[in-house]
mmCIF file of C-alpha atoms in Angstrom:
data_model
loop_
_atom_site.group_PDB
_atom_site.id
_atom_site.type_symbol
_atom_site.label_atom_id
_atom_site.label_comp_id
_atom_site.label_asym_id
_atom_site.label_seq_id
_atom_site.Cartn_x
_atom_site.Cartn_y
_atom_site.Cartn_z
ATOM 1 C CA UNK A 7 -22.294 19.962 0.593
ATOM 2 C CA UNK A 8 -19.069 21.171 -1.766
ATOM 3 C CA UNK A 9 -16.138 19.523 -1.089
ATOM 4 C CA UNK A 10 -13.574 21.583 -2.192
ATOM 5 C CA UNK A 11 -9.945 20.045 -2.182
ATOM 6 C CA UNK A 12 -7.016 22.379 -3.650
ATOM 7 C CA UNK A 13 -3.546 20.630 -4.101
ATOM 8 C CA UNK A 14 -0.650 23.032 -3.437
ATOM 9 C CA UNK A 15 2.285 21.108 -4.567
ATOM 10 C CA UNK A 16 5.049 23.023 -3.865
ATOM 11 C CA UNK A 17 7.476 25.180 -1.676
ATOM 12 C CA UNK A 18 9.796 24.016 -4.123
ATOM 13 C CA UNK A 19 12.502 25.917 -4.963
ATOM 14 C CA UNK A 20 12.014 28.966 -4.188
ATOM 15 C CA UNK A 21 11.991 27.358 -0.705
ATOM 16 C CA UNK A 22 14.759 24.956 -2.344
ATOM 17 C CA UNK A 23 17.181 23.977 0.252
ATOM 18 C CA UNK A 24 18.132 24.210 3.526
ATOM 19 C CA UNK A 25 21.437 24.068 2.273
ATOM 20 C CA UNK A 26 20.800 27.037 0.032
ATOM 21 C CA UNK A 27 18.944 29.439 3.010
ATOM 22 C CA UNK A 28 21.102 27.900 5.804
ATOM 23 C CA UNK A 29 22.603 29.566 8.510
ATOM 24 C CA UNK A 30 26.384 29.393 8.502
ATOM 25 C CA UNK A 31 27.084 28.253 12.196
ATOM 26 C CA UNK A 32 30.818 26.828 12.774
ATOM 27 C CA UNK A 33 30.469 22.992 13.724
ATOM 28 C CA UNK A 34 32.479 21.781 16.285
ATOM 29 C CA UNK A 35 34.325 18.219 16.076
ATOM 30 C CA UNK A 36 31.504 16.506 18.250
ATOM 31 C CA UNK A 37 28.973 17.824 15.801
ATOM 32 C CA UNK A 38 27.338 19.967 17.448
ATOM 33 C CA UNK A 39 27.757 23.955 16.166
ATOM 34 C CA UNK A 40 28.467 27.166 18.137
ATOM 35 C CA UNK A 41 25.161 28.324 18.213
ATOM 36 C CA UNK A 42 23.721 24.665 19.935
ATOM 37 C CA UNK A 43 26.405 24.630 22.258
ATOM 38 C CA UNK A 44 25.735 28.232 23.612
ATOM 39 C CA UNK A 45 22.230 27.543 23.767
ATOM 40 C CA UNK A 46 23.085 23.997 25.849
ATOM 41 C CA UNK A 47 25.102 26.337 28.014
ATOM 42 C CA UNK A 48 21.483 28.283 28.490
ATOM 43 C CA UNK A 49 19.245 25.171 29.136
ATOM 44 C CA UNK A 50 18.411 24.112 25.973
ATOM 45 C CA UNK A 51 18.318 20.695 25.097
ATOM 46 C CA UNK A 52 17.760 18.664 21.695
ATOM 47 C CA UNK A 53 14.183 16.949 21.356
ATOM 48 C CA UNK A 54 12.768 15.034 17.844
ATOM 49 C CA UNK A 55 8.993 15.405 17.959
ATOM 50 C CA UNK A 56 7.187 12.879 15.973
ATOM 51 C CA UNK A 57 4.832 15.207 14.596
ATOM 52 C CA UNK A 58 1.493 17.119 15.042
ATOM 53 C CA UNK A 59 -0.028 19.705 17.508
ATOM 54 C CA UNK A 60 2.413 21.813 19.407
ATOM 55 C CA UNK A 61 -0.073 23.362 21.625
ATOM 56 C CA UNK A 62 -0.590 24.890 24.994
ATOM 57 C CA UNK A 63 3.006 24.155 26.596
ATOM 58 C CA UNK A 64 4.326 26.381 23.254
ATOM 59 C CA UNK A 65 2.070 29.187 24.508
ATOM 60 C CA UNK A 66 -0.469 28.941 21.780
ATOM 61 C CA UNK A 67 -4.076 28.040 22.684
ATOM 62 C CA UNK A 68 -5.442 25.873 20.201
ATOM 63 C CA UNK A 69 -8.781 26.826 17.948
ATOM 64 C CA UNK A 70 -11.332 24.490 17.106
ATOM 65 C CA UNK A 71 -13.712 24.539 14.343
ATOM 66 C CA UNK A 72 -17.098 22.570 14.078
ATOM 67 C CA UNK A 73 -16.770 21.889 10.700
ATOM 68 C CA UNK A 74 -13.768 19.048 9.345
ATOM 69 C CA UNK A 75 -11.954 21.750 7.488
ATOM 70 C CA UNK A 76 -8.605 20.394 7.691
ATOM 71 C CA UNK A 77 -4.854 20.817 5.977
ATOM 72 C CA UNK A 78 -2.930 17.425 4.761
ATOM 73 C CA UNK A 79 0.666 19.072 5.230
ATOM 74 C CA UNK A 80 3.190 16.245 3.435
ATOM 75 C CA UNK A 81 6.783 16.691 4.344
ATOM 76 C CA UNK A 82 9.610 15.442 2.106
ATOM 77 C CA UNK A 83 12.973 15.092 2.218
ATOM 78 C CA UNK A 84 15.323 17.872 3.520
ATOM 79 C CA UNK A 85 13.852 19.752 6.642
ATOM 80 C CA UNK A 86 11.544 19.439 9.300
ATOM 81 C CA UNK A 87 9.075 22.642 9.131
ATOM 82 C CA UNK A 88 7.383 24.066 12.566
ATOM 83 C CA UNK A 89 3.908 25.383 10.969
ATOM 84 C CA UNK A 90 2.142 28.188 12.453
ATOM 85 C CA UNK A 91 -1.403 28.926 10.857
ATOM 86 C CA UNK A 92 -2.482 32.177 11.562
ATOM 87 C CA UNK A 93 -5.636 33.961 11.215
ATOM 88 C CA UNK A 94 -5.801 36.957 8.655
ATOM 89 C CA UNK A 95 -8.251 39.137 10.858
ATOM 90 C CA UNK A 96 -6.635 38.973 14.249
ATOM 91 C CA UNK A 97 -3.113 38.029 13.573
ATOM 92 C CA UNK A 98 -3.233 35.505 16.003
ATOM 93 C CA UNK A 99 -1.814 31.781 15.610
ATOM 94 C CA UNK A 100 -4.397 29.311 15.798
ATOM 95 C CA UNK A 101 -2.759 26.173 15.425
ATOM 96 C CA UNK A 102 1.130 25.251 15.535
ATOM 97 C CA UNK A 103 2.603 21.925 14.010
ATOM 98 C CA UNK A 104 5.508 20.459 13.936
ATOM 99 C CA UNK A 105 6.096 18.110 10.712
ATOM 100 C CA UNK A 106 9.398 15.851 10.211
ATOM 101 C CA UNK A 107 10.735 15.317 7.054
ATOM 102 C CA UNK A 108 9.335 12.104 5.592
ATOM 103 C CA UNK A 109 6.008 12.747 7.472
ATOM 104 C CA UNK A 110 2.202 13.847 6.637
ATOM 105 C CA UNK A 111 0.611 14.931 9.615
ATOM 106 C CA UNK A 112 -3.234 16.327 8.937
ATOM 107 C CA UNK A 113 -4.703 19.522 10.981
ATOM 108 C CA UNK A 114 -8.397 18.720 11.429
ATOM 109 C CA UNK A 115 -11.244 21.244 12.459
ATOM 110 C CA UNK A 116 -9.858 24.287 11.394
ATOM 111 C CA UNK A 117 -12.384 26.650 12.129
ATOM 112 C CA UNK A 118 -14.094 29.321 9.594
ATOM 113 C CA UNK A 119 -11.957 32.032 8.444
ATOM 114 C CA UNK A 120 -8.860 32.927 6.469
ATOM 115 C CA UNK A 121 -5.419 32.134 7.248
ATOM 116 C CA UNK A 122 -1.815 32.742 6.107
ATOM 117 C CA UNK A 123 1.426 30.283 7.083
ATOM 118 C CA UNK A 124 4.412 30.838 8.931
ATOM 119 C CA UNK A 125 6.949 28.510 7.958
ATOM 120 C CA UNK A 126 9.972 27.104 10.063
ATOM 121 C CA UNK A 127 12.518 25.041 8.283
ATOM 122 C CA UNK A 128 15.887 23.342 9.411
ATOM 123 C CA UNK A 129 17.206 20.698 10.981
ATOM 124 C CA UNK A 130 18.123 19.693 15.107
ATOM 125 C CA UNK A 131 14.749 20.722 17.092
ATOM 126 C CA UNK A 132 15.964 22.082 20.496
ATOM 127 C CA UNK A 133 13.791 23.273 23.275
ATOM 128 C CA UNK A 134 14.111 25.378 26.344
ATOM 129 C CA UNK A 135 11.116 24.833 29.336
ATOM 130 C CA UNK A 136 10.690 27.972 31.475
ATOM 131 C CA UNK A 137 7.960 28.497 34.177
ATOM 132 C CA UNK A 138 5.254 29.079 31.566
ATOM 133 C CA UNK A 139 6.076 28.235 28.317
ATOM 134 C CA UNK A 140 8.476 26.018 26.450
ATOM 135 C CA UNK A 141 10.357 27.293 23.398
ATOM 136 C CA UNK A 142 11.781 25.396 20.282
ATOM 137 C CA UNK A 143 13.238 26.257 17.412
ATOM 138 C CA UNK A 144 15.899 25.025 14.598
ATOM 139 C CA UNK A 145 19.572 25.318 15.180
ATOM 140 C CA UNK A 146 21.165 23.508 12.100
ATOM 141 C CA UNK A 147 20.099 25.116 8.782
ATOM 142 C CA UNK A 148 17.268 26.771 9.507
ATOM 143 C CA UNK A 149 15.560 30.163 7.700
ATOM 144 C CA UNK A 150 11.573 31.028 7.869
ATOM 145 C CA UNK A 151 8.874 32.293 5.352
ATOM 146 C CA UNK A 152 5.542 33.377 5.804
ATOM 147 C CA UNK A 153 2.867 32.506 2.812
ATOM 148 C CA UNK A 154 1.766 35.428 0.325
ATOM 149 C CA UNK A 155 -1.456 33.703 0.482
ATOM 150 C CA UNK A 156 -4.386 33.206 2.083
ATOM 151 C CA UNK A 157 -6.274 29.550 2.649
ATOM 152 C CA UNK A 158 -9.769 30.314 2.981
ATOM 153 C CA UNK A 159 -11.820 27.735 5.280
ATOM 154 C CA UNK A 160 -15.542 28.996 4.489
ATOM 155 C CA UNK A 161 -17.620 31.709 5.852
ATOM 156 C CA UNK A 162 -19.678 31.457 8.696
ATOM 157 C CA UNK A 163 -22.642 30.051 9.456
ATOM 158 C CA UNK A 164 -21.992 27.999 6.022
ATOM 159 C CA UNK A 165 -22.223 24.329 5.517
ATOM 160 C CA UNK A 166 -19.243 24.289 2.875
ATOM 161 C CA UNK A 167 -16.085 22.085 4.165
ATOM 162 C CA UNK A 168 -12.570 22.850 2.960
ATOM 163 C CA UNK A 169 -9.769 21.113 2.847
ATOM 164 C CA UNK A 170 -6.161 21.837 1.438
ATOM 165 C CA UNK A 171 -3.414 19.444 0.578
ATOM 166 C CA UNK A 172 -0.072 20.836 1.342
ATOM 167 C CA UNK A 173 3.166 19.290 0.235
ATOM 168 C CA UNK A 174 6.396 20.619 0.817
ATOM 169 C CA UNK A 175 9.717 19.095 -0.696
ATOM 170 C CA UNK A 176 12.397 20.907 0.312
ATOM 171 C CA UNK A 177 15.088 19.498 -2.660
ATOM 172 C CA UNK A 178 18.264 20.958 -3.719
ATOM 173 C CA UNK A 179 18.559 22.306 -7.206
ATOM 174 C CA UNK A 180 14.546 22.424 -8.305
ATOM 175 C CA UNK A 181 12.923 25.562 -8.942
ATOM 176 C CA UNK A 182 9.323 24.415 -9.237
ATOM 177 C CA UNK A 183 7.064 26.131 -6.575
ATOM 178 C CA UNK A 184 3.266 27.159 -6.634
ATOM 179 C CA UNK A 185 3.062 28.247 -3.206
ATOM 180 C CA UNK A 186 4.127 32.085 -2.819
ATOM 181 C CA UNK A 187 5.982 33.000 0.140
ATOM 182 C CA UNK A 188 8.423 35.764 1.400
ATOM 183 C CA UNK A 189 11.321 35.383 3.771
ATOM 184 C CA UNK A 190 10.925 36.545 7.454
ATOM 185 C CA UNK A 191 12.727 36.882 10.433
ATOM 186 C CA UNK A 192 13.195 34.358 13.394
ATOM 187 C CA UNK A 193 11.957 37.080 15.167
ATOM 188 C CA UNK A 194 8.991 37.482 12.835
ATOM 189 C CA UNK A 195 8.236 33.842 13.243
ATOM 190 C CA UNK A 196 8.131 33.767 16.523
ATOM 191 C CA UNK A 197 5.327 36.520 17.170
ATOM 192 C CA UNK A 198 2.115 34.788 17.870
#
């Protein structure tokens, strides 16, 4: 069986900083900012996953593959990125992970098929529980991106296993990056 293992060193740069992409949110003298205290106001609270699957409780129903296709995604030092991997044909988000900075946390049995990332960066996880689902999201220097390319995880029916090594260093003043992406919306991110 091929093994094939890319490295995709990057979301360097042009990802840079979540200094450089940050929202500007007045901080108060307790530390927290105007937009965290509104949103404790509305329920929210603070919460510092340790990293992996976000899964059915974030309303997205996690796909399995048979095969041990898998992404290694290696957090540095900067952010925390919420991950959503999303399938090219349907536009649906298979998995969604949540890596601190520091961290590698590996996706296993991604199934056949091609995907594209939506990216999540920033800083002071917060979450909000209704009836059905529970929502998170960034509220300290946060801004999102969405991949310009594809990862493709095999064909069916096909004994080839793929695997891709993802590391993302979010660092202020470097401008290497490999790994194309374009900015999006919070809005855009959150569409599963």
């Amino acid at each position: 069986m091929k093994i094939f293992h890319f490295i995709i060193v990057g979301i360097i740069g042009g990802l840079s900083s979540c200094n450089n992409k940050a929202n500007s949110v007045k901080t108060d003298e307790e530390g927290n900012n105007t937009l965290q205290e509104n949103l404790i106001k509305e329920g929210w609270e603070f919460e510092s996953p340790q990293g992996g699957e976000l899964g059915d409780e974030y309303g997205v129903k996690s796909i399995y593959g048979v095969h041990d296709n898998y992404f290694d995604i290696t957090i540095g030092e900067g952010c925390s990125v919420a991950i959503k991997i999303m399938d090219v044909a349907s536009g649906k988000c298979i998995r969604y992970v949540y890596v601190p900075e520091n961290v590698t946390v590996t996706v296993t049995e991604i199934p056949q098929g091609q995907y594209f990332l939506k990216l999540a960066y920033g800083k002071d996880w917060m979450i909000h529980n209704t009836d059905s689902v529970t929502f998170g999201k960034f509220t300290r220097r946060s801004f999102y991106e969405k991949s310009t390319n594809s990862y493709n995880f095999g064909e069916k029916n096909t004994g080839d296993f793929v695997n891709y090594s993802l590391k993302i260093n979010v660092i202020d003043d470097t401008s290497e990056n490999n790994f194309t992406t374009v900015s999006i919306s919070e809005k855009e991110f959150e569409k599963n």
